[in-house]
Amino acid sequence: MFSEDEYRLDFFVDEGFQRKKCEKCGKFFWTRNVERKTCGDPPCDPYTFIGSPIFKRMHTLDEMREHYLSFFQARGHARIKRYPVVARWRDDIYLTIASIADFQPFVTSGQVPPPANPLTISQPCIRLDDLDSVGRSGRHLTTFEMMAHHVFNTREKEFYWKDRTVRLCDDLLVGLGMDPLAVTYKENPWAGGGNAGPSVEVMVGGLELATLVFMDLKAVPGGSVQIKGESYEKMNNYIVDTGYGLERFVWASTGSPTIYDAIFPDLVRKVADLAGVEHNLHDPEYAEIFAQNARLAGMVDLDEYSMSDLRKKIAGSIGISPEKLEKTIEPMERIYAVVDHTRCLAYMLGDGIIPSNVKAGYLARLVIRRTLRLMKELGLTLPLAELVEMHIQRLDYPNWQERFVTIKEILDQEEGKYAETLEKGKRLVKKTAEHFRKLGQPVPLAEMISLYDTHGIPPEIARESAEEIGAAVELPDNFYNLVAKKRIKADREEAKAVLPGKTQLLFYEHPNECVFEAVVLDVTEGGEVILDRTLLYPEGGGQPADHGTLERAGQAFTVVDVQKSGEVVLHKLAESGLARGDRVTGKVDMRRRLAHARHHTATHLVHDSAKRVLGKHVWQAGAQKSEDRARLDISHYKRITDAELKAIELEANRRVMEVAPVDTQFLPRTEAEKLFGFELYQGGVPPGTQIRVVRVGTDIEACAGTHVTNTGMIGAIKILRTERIQDGVERIEFAAGEAAVRAVQEKDDLLSEASGVLRVPADQLPKTAERFFEEWKGQQKEIERLKDDLARARLKTLVAEAETAEGLKIVVQKMGSADIDELLKVASLIAEQDCVVLLGSETGKLVAAVGKSGLAKGVKAGSIIRAAAKALGGGGGGKPELAQGGGPNAQKLDLALVAGKEAMRAGA
């Protein structure tokens, strides 16, 4: 924890602030008001700004954002553009959750300089931790803008620190018309993302408007400073990390009952009108219901406080019945949530997230499906895309109409998928619920989450389906919070041990050379050789390692794998014998290298061509190269058509024929991001202060692989196939150069072979194949007719030879090598003659059927099959009137038929 000295600032002293201890929570705070006894933070203090705005005039979102940015720009801060809401530059989170996330980990760790210093930004952020509270609490949002000013100080150069940070904040608030006595600065140590530091929460009227963090600690095992169970030590740099809530500032300027009525009042009214809900905040009694809801919700932890208890408390405080309260407030809670969620979707889809079942796509689908469920409950019949369009045209997309074409198609598809999920899901839920009902238990929460995660079934629909059969479910108010929290952070690979030393990488400077001289620096316990320099490319970025040889005094050692560990390159050899200090001559297998380089460069062109053909939303989801082919995984919301695939292939080959140079250069990370944006990180986020930027035509990416020097060296590109590897991700498999020629030749060989078999020219193959297929279908129909005739012929014989036992006609018969379809047909026909029948084939297949008399006596086909199949070492089952099964021990068919016959008699 931090001492008073960390917070005793000259600004506080000069302005007459006093440090006090809150008489309710015990936390320390600073105030100009000598009579204040509490810190200003709920539940110690309630919202007092509702109906009594903090600032002297109302502001819209655009007005407040511009006021804030202009304020700091006039005071020496560079205004920078926002980052995407999908955190492309991070490998630990999917969504941008705070303005400081824009600069983690490379800037905050001091590895690279910031884009400006000091700077100011208004960063849209998405947090789904409190998804269930949106609409209910009056204040929670999925999407919010974090206005901020950031300073990145070093021990050598300080721009400003605590005093000026707090003074700037206070000047901003007072300038907006805040009463100087109203603000409190509450001490509250901050920690997150591996950093920590003292911070103050800026409280006015019970509302937290900003947090000012003074980040000067980093997480280190055994560090001297302990915060929230973690140990920290001082950083070499120290950072002003502030966060001002744009939406909260606007709410404070209006004093409206809810934040939703402050930030998008016109959209709230429009959706309310569409839902047929009257929303009249000019009615004092009506407005007070929502105001009191926000006040009381602000005083409790909604994860620990049930909505029913909160409603009772609100109803009692304003003197109305809980029933009237619920009737008034519930429809508006849904409307508020729909308006909020559709803004969230406008940002998500506008910034390129494709809904899927993984990563950021999972979170987008979570919001989409919750919105659709709320719309259904409100009786809203307009397409979801229309609501999203209302938001996106207000956001900072200059070409929003172009983007919206794709967004609309995505949302229309998601609506269709959701409808299909509901239809299939109800049947699955009833089956699951029936299992737990028989156990005398409600469907547990873990099962409800699994139903949503695995099958996409919303919990409310699951509850309705379960209740239809008299089953209960565990469904807490914060269900969606729990689901979202499981998926917010990315899984990170465990860090591998890094070996000391450094290998000079020659393959970047001399990509076409194949011979080099080197010295053995070390040999690992596993036998891998570390050289001081190498031309051999280590595996990485989806590109396999080079192969080659190392020679010492005429003795050759075969290199079968190359890997990078930290700054050294490990060469795995087929033979042992090299030792530290040996001088070697290395040779690269250039045929393998060139095949990889062609495929790697072709991957850039295919990716760029896919963007041109399918749309700018396309993002690389993975890639792998080999000597004879490569594959590229891309985000896309539907299957790629044959026509689109041909267009991608043609576009890629056009780029090849341009013989454009392939440009590679190392750039400082910050400079590269300024020049090319975050599309650099299509293939992942490389470490380090310098990144290697590869430009292939108009495709520009951070890439460490080997490439040809111009697109003409790639040769032909032939797309081999495409497949959907998961929802929202398409795989394109292709070949380049010699591999493409061989792939075309293989297809030509197949055509020639097929032409020879059918004895027609290749251009006649489609018509000939179609004719043969039609003839085959006709023959199949004839075969089915003959089978039916045969079955009826056998039927007469078998029924005539039926035994009579227990008043039932019984048929048990071996049917030679008959297939399962024939067994089912014959058995069904015999059962129609009011028989109980068991048929078996030499292949170990069994079918039983029971006629009307047998069913009336309780004979079940499933019981017969289970008894017979057990003798074959197998199993089976089905309906009482018809069942099938079998087993691997077909030689025991006679025993099986005897066992089945006994089961027939026992059943009767």
JSON list of N, CA, C and O in Angstrom, two decimals, residues 381-416:
[
{"chain": "A", "resi": 381, "resn": "THR", "atom": "N", "xyz": [-39.92, -6.19, -34.58]},
{"chain": "A", "resi": 381, "resn": "THR", "atom": "CA", "xyz": [-39.86, -7.06, -35.75]},
{"chain": "A", "resi": 381, "resn": "THR", "atom": "C", "xyz": [-38.91, -6.55, -36.83]},
{"chain": "A", "resi": 381, "resn": "THR", "atom": "O", "xyz": [-38.67, -7.24, -37.81]},
{"chain": "A", "resi": 382, "resn": "LEU", "atom": "N", "xyz": [-38.38, -5.33, -36.67]},
{"chain": "A", "resi": 382, "resn": "LEU", "atom": "CA", "xyz": [-37.47, -4.82, -37.69]},
{"chain": "A", "resi": 382, "resn": "LEU", "atom": "C", "xyz": [-36.14, -5.58, -37.62]},
{"chain": "A", "resi": 382, "resn": "LEU", "atom": "O", "xyz": [-35.76, -6.12, -36.58]},
{"chain": "A", "resi": 383, "resn": "PRO", "atom": "N", "xyz": [-35.40, -5.63, -38.72]},
{"chain": "A", "resi": 383, "resn": "PRO", "atom": "CA", "xyz": [-34.11, -6.33, -38.70]},
{"chain": "A", "resi": 383, "resn": "PRO", "atom": "C", "xyz": [-33.12, -5.66, -37.74]},
{"chain": "A", "resi": 383, "resn": "PRO", "atom": "O", "xyz": [-33.12, -4.44, -37.58]},
{"chain": "A", "resi": 384, "resn": "LEU", "atom": "N", "xyz": [-32.30, -6.48, -37.11]},
{"chain": "A", "resi": 384, "resn": "LEU", "atom": "CA", "xyz": [-31.27, -5.96, -36.21]},
{"chain": "A", "resi": 384, "resn": "LEU", "atom": "C", "xyz": [-30.36, -4.97, -36.94]},
{"chain": "A", "resi": 384, "resn": "LEU", "atom": "O", "xyz": [-29.92, -3.97, -36.35]},
{"chain": "A", "resi": 385, "resn": "ALA", "atom": "N", "xyz": [-30.10, -5.22, -38.21]},
{"chain": "A", "resi": 385, "resn": "ALA", "atom": "CA", "xyz": [-29.20, -4.34, -38.98]},
{"chain": "A", "resi": 385, "resn": "ALA", "atom": "C", "xyz": [-29.71, -2.91, -39.02]},
{"chain": "A", "resi": 385, "resn": "ALA", "atom": "O", "xyz": [-28.90, -1.97, -39.03]},
{"chain": "A", "resi": 386, "resn": "GLU", "atom": "N", "xyz": [-31.02, -2.71, -39.01]},
{"chain": "A", "resi": 386, "resn": "GLU", "atom": "CA", "xyz": [-31.54, -1.33, -39.05]},
{"chain": "A", "resi": 386, "resn": "GLU", "atom": "C", "xyz": [-31.19, -0.57, -37.78]},
{"chain": "A", "resi": 386, "resn": "GLU", "atom": "O", "xyz": [-30.90, 0.64, -37.83]},
{"chain": "A", "resi": 387, "resn": "LEU", "atom": "N", "xyz": [-31.22, -1.25, -36.64]},
{"chain": "A", "resi": 387, "resn": "LEU", "atom": "CA", "xyz": [-30.85, -0.59, -35.39]},
{"chain": "A", "resi": 387, "resn": "LEU", "atom": "C", "xyz": [-29.36, -0.27, -35.36]},
{"chain": "A", "resi": 387, "resn": "LEU", "atom": "O", "xyz": [-28.94, 0.79, -34.88]},
{"chain": "A", "resi": 388, "resn": "VAL", "atom": "N", "xyz": [-28.54, -1.20, -35.85]},
{"chain": "A", "resi": 388, "resn": "VAL", "atom": "CA", "xyz": [-27.09, -0.97, -35.89]},
{"chain": "A", "resi": 388, "resn": "VAL", "atom": "C", "xyz": [-26.78, 0.19, -36.83]},
{"chain": "A", "resi": 388, "resn": "VAL", "atom": "O", "xyz": [-25.90, 1.02, -36.55]},
{"chain": "A", "resi": 389, "resn": "GLU", "atom": "N", "xyz": [-27.51, 0.28, -37.94]},
{"chain": "A", "resi": 389, "resn": "GLU", "atom": "CA", "xyz": [-27.28, 1.37, -38.90]},
{"chain": "A", "resi": 389, "resn": "GLU", "atom": "C", "xyz": [-27.51, 2.74, -38.26]},
{"chain": "A", "resi": 389, "resn": "GLU", "atom": "O", "xyz": [-26.81, 3.71, -38.56]},
{"chain": "A", "resi": 390, "resn": "MET", "atom": "N", "xyz": [-28.50, 2.83, -37.36]},
{"chain": "A", "resi": 390, "resn": "MET", "atom": "CA", "xyz": [-28.78, 4.10, -36.69]},
{"chain": "A", "resi": 390, "resn": "MET", "atom": "C", "xyz": [-27.56, 4.61, -35.92]},
{"chain": "A", "resi": 390, "resn": "MET", "atom": "O", "xyz": [-27.33, 5.81, -35.80]},
{"chain": "A", "resi": 391, "resn": "HIS", "atom": "N", "xyz": [-26.77, 3.65, -35.40]},
{"chain": "A", "resi": 391, "resn": "HIS", "atom": "CA", "xyz": [-25.57, 4.03, -34.65]},
{"chain": "A", "resi": 391, "resn": "HIS", "atom": "C", "xyz": [-24.37, 4.30, -35.56]},
{"chain": "A", "resi": 391, "resn": "HIS", "atom": "O", "xyz": [-23.66, 5.29, -35.39]},
{"chain": "A", "resi": 392, "resn": "ILE", "atom": "N", "xyz": [-24.14, 3.40, -36.51]},
{"chain": "A", "resi": 392, "resn": "ILE", "atom": "CA", "xyz": [-22.88, 3.46, -37.26]},
{"chain": "A", "resi": 392, "resn": "ILE", "atom": "C", "xyz": [-22.76, 4.74, -38.07]},
{"chain": "A", "resi": 392, "resn": "ILE", "atom": "O", "xyz": [-21.66, 5.26, -38.28]},
{"chain": "A", "resi": 393, "resn": "GLN", "atom": "N", "xyz": [-23.90, 5.28, -38.50]},
{"chain": "A", "resi": 393, "resn": "GLN", "atom": "CA", "xyz": [-23.81, 6.52, -39.27]},
{"chain": "A", "resi": 393, "resn": "GLN", "atom": "C", "xyz": [-23.41, 7.71, -38.39]},
{"chain": "A", "resi": 393, "resn": "GLN", "atom": "O", "xyz": [-23.05, 8.76, -38.91]},
{"chain": "A", "resi": 394, "resn": "ARG", "atom": "N", "xyz": [-23.45, 7.54, -37.05]},
{"chain": "A", "resi": 394, "resn": "ARG", "atom": "CA", "xyz": [-23.05, 8.60, -36.14]},
{"chain": "A", "resi": 394, "resn": "ARG", "atom": "C", "xyz": [-21.58, 8.46, -35.70]},
{"chain": "A", "resi": 394, "resn": "ARG", "atom": "O", "xyz": [-21.05, 9.37, -35.06]},
{"chain": "A", "resi": 395, "resn": "LEU", "atom": "N", "xyz": [-20.99, 7.30, -35.98]},
{"chain": "A", "resi": 395, "resn": "LEU", "atom": "CA", "xyz": [-19.64, 7.04, -35.50]},
{"chain": "A", "resi": 395, "resn": "LEU", "atom": "C", "xyz": [-18.61, 7.58, -36.48]},
{"chain": "A", "resi": 395, "resn": "LEU", "atom": "O", "xyz": [-18.96, 8.21, -37.48]},
{"chain": "A", "resi": 396, "resn": "ASP", "atom": "N", "xyz": [-17.33, 7.30, -36.20]},
{"chain": "A", "resi": 396, "resn": "ASP", "atom": "CA", "xyz": [-16.25, 7.95, -36.95]},
{"chain": "A", "resi": 396, "resn": "ASP", "atom": "C", "xyz": [-15.79, 7.14, -38.16]},
{"chain": "A", "resi": 396, "resn": "ASP", "atom": "O", "xyz": [-14.60, 7.03, -38.43]},
{"chain": "A", "resi": 397, "resn": "TYR", "atom": "N", "xyz": [-16.75, 6.56, -38.91]},
{"chain": "A", "resi": 397, "resn": "TYR", "atom": "CA", "xyz": [-16.42, 5.82, -40.11]},
{"chain": "A", "resi": 397, "resn": "TYR", "atom": "C", "xyz": [-16.76, 6.70, -41.33]},
{"chain": "A", "resi": 397, "resn": "TYR", "atom": "O", "xyz": [-17.93, 6.86, -41.65]},
{"chain": "A", "resi": 398, "resn": "PRO", "atom": "N", "xyz": [-15.74, 7.23, -42.02]},
{"chain": "A", "resi": 398, "resn": "PRO", "atom": "CA", "xyz": [-16.03, 8.12, -43.15]},
{"chain": "A", "resi": 398, "resn": "PRO", "atom": "C", "xyz": [-16.75, 7.38, -44.28]},
{"chain": "A", "resi": 398, "resn": "PRO", "atom": "O", "xyz": [-17.51, 7.97, -45.03]},
{"chain": "A", "resi": 399, "resn": "ASN", "atom": "N", "xyz": [-16.49, 6.08, -44.42]},
{"chain": "A", "resi": 399, "resn": "ASN", "atom": "CA", "xyz": [-17.10, 5.28, -45.49]},
{"chain": "A", "resi": 399, "resn": "ASN", "atom": "C", "xyz": [-18.10, 4.28, -44.92]},
{"chain": "A", "resi": 399, "resn": "ASN", "atom": "O", "xyz": [-18.13, 3.12, -45.33]},
{"chain": "A", "resi": 400, "resn": "TRP", "atom": "N", "xyz": [-18.92, 4.73, -43.97]},
{"chain": "A", "resi": 400, "resn": "TRP", "atom": "CA", "xyz": [-19.78, 3.78, -43.25]},
{"chain": "A", "resi": 400, "resn": "TRP", "atom": "C", "xyz": [-20.77, 3.07, -44.16]},
{"chain": "A", "resi": 400, "resn": "TRP", "atom": "O", "xyz": [-21.11, 1.91, -43.92]},
{"chain": "A", "resi": 401, "resn": "GLN", "atom": "N", "xyz": [-21.22, 3.72, -45.24]},
{"chain": "A", "resi": 401, "resn": "GLN", "atom": "CA", "xyz": [-22.18, 3.07, -46.14]},
{"chain": "A", "resi": 401, "resn": "GLN", "atom": "C", "xyz": [-21.55, 1.83, -46.77]},
{"chain": "A", "resi": 401, "resn": "GLN", "atom": "O", "xyz": [-22.19, 0.78, -46.89]},
{"chain": "A", "resi": 402, "resn": "GLU", "atom": "N", "xyz": [-20.28, 1.96, -47.18]},
{"chain": "A", "resi": 402, "resn": "GLU", "atom": "CA", "xyz": [-19.58, 0.83, -47.79]},
{"chain": "A", "resi": 402, "resn": "GLU", "atom": "C", "xyz": [-19.43, -0.31, -46.79]},
{"chain": "A", "resi": 402, "resn": "GLU", "atom": "O", "xyz": [-19.66, -1.48, -47.11]},
{"chain": "A", "resi": 403, "resn": "ARG", "atom": "N", "xyz": [-19.04, 0.01, -45.56]},
{"chain": "A", "resi": 403, "resn": "ARG", "atom": "CA", "xyz": [-18.88, -1.01, -44.52]},
{"chain": "A", "resi": 403, "resn": "ARG", "atom": "C", "xyz": [-20.22, -1.67, -44.19]},
{"chain": "A", "resi": 403, "resn": "ARG", "atom": "O", "xyz": [-20.29, -2.86, -43.92]},
{"chain": "A", "resi": 404, "resn": "PHE", "atom": "N", "xyz": [-21.27, -0.86, -44.23]},
{"chain": "A", "resi": 404, "resn": "PHE", "atom": "CA", "xyz": [-22.55, -1.36, -43.75]},
{"chain": "A", "resi": 404, "resn": "PHE", "atom": "C", "xyz": [-23.13, -2.43, -44.68]},
{"chain": "A", "resi": 404, "resn": "PHE", "atom": "O", "xyz": [-23.92, -3.26, -44.24]},
{"chain": "A", "resi": 405, "resn": "VAL", "atom": "N", "xyz": [-22.74, -2.42, -45.94]},
{"chain": "A", "resi": 405, "resn": "VAL", "atom": "CA", "xyz": [-23.21, -3.47, -46.86]},
{"chain": "A", "resi": 405, "resn": "VAL", "atom": "C", "xyz": [-22.83, -4.84, -46.31]},
{"chain": "A", "resi": 405, "resn": "VAL", "atom": "O", "xyz": [-23.64, -5.77, -46.25]},
{"chain": "A", "resi": 406, "resn": "THR", "atom": "N", "xyz": [-21.57, -4.97, -45.89]},
{"chain": "A", "resi": 406, "resn": "THR", "atom": "CA", "xyz": [-21.10, -6.23, -45.31]},
{"chain": "A", "resi": 406, "resn": "THR", "atom": "C", "xyz": [-21.73, -6.48, -43.95]},
{"chain": "A", "resi": 406, "resn": "THR", "atom": "O", "xyz": [-22.15, -7.60, -43.64]},
{"chain": "A", "resi": 407, "resn": "ILE", "atom": "N", "xyz": [-21.81, -5.44, -43.12]},
{"chain": "A", "resi": 407, "resn": "ILE", "atom": "CA", "xyz": [-22.38, -5.58, -41.78]},
{"chain": "A", "resi": 407, "resn": "ILE", "atom": "C", "xyz": [-23.81, -6.07, -41.85]},
{"chain": "A", "resi": 407, "resn": "ILE", "atom": "O", "xyz": [-24.22, -6.96, -41.09]},
{"chain": "A", "resi": 408, "resn": "LYS", "atom": "N", "xyz": [-24.58, -5.52, -42.77]},
{"chain": "A", "resi": 408, "resn": "LYS", "atom": "CA", "xyz": [-25.98, -5.93, -42.91]},
{"chain": "A", "resi": 408, "resn": "LYS", "atom": "C", "xyz": [-26.07, -7.41, -43.29]},
{"chain": "A", "resi": 408, "resn": "LYS", "atom": "O", "xyz": [-26.89, -8.16, -42.74]},
{"chain": "A", "resi": 409, "resn": "GLU", "atom": "N", "xyz": [-25.23, -7.83, -44.22]},
{"chain": "A", "resi": 409, "resn": "GLU", "atom": "CA", "xyz": [-25.25, -9.23, -44.64]},
{"chain": "A", "resi": 409, "resn": "GLU", "atom": "C", "xyz": [-24.88, -10.15, -43.48]},
{"chain": "A", "resi": 409, "resn": "GLU", "atom": "O", "xyz": [-25.48, -11.20, -43.27]},
{"chain": "A", "resi": 410, "resn": "ILE", "atom": "N", "xyz": [-23.88, -9.73, -42.69]},
{"chain": "A", "resi": 410, "resn": "ILE", "atom": "CA", "xyz": [-23.47, -10.52, -41.52]},
{"chain": "A", "resi": 410, "resn": "ILE", "atom": "C", "xyz": [-24.63, -10.64, -40.54]},
{"chain": "A", "resi": 410, "resn": "ILE", "atom": "O", "xyz": [-24.95, -11.74, -40.06]},
{"chain": "A", "resi": 411, "resn": "LEU", "atom": "N", "xyz": [-25.26, -9.53, -40.21]},
{"chain": "A", "resi": 411, "resn": "LEU", "atom": "CA", "xyz": [-26.34, -9.54, -39.21]},
{"chain": "A", "resi": 411, "resn": "LEU", "atom": "C", "xyz": [-27.56, -10.31, -39.69]},
{"chain": "A", "resi": 411, "resn": "LEU", "atom": "O", "xyz": [-28.21, -11.02, -38.91]},
{"chain": "A", "resi": 412, "resn": "ASP", "atom": "N", "xyz": [-27.88, -10.18, -40.98]},
{"chain": "A", "resi": 412, "resn": "ASP", "atom": "CA", "xyz": [-29.01, -10.95, -41.51]},
{"chain": "A", "resi": 412, "resn": "ASP", "atom": "C", "xyz": [-28.73, -12.45, -41.38]},
{"chain": "A", "resi": 412, "resn": "ASP", "atom": "O", "xyz": [-29.63, -13.24, -41.02]},
{"chain": "A", "resi": 413, "resn": "GLN", "atom": "N", "xyz": [-27.48, -12.86, -41.67]},
{"chain": "A", "resi": 413, "resn": "GLN", "atom": "CA", "xyz": [-27.12, -14.27, -41.52]},
{"chain": "A", "resi": 413, "resn": "GLN", "atom": "C", "xyz": [-27.19, -14.71, -40.06]},
{"chain": "A", "resi": 413, "resn": "GLN", "atom": "O", "xyz": [-27.66, -15.81, -39.74]},
{"chain": "A", "resi": 414, "resn": "GLU", "atom": "N", "xyz": [-26.74, -13.85, -39.16]},
{"chain": "A", "resi": 414, "resn": "GLU", "atom": "CA", "xyz": [-26.76, -14.19, -37.73]},
{"chain": "A", "resi": 414, "resn": "GLU", "atom": "C", "xyz": [-28.19, -14.35, -37.22]},
{"chain": "A", "resi": 414, "resn": "GLU", "atom": "O", "xyz": [-28.46, -15.20, -36.38]},
{"chain": "A", "resi": 415, "resn": "GLU", "atom": "N", "xyz": [-29.11, -13.52, -37.73]},
{"chain": "A", "resi": 415, "resn": "GLU", "atom": "CA", "xyz": [-30.52, -13.68, -37.34]},
{"chain": "A", "resi": 415, "resn": "GLU", "atom": "C", "xyz": [-31.04, -15.04, -37.78]},
{"chain": "A", "resi": 415, "resn": "GLU", "atom": "O", "xyz": [-31.77, -15.71, -37.03]},
{"chain": "A", "resi": 416, "resn": "GLY", "atom": "N", "xyz": [-30.68, -15.44, -39.00]},
{"chain": "A", "resi": 416, "resn": "GLY", "atom": "CA", "xyz": [-31.12, -16.75, -39.49]},
{"chain": "A", "resi": 416, "resn": "GLY", "atom": "C", "xyz": [-30.55, -17.89, -38.66]},
{"chain": "A", "resi": 416, "resn": "GLY", "atom": "O", "xyz": [-31.26, -18.84, -38.31]}
]
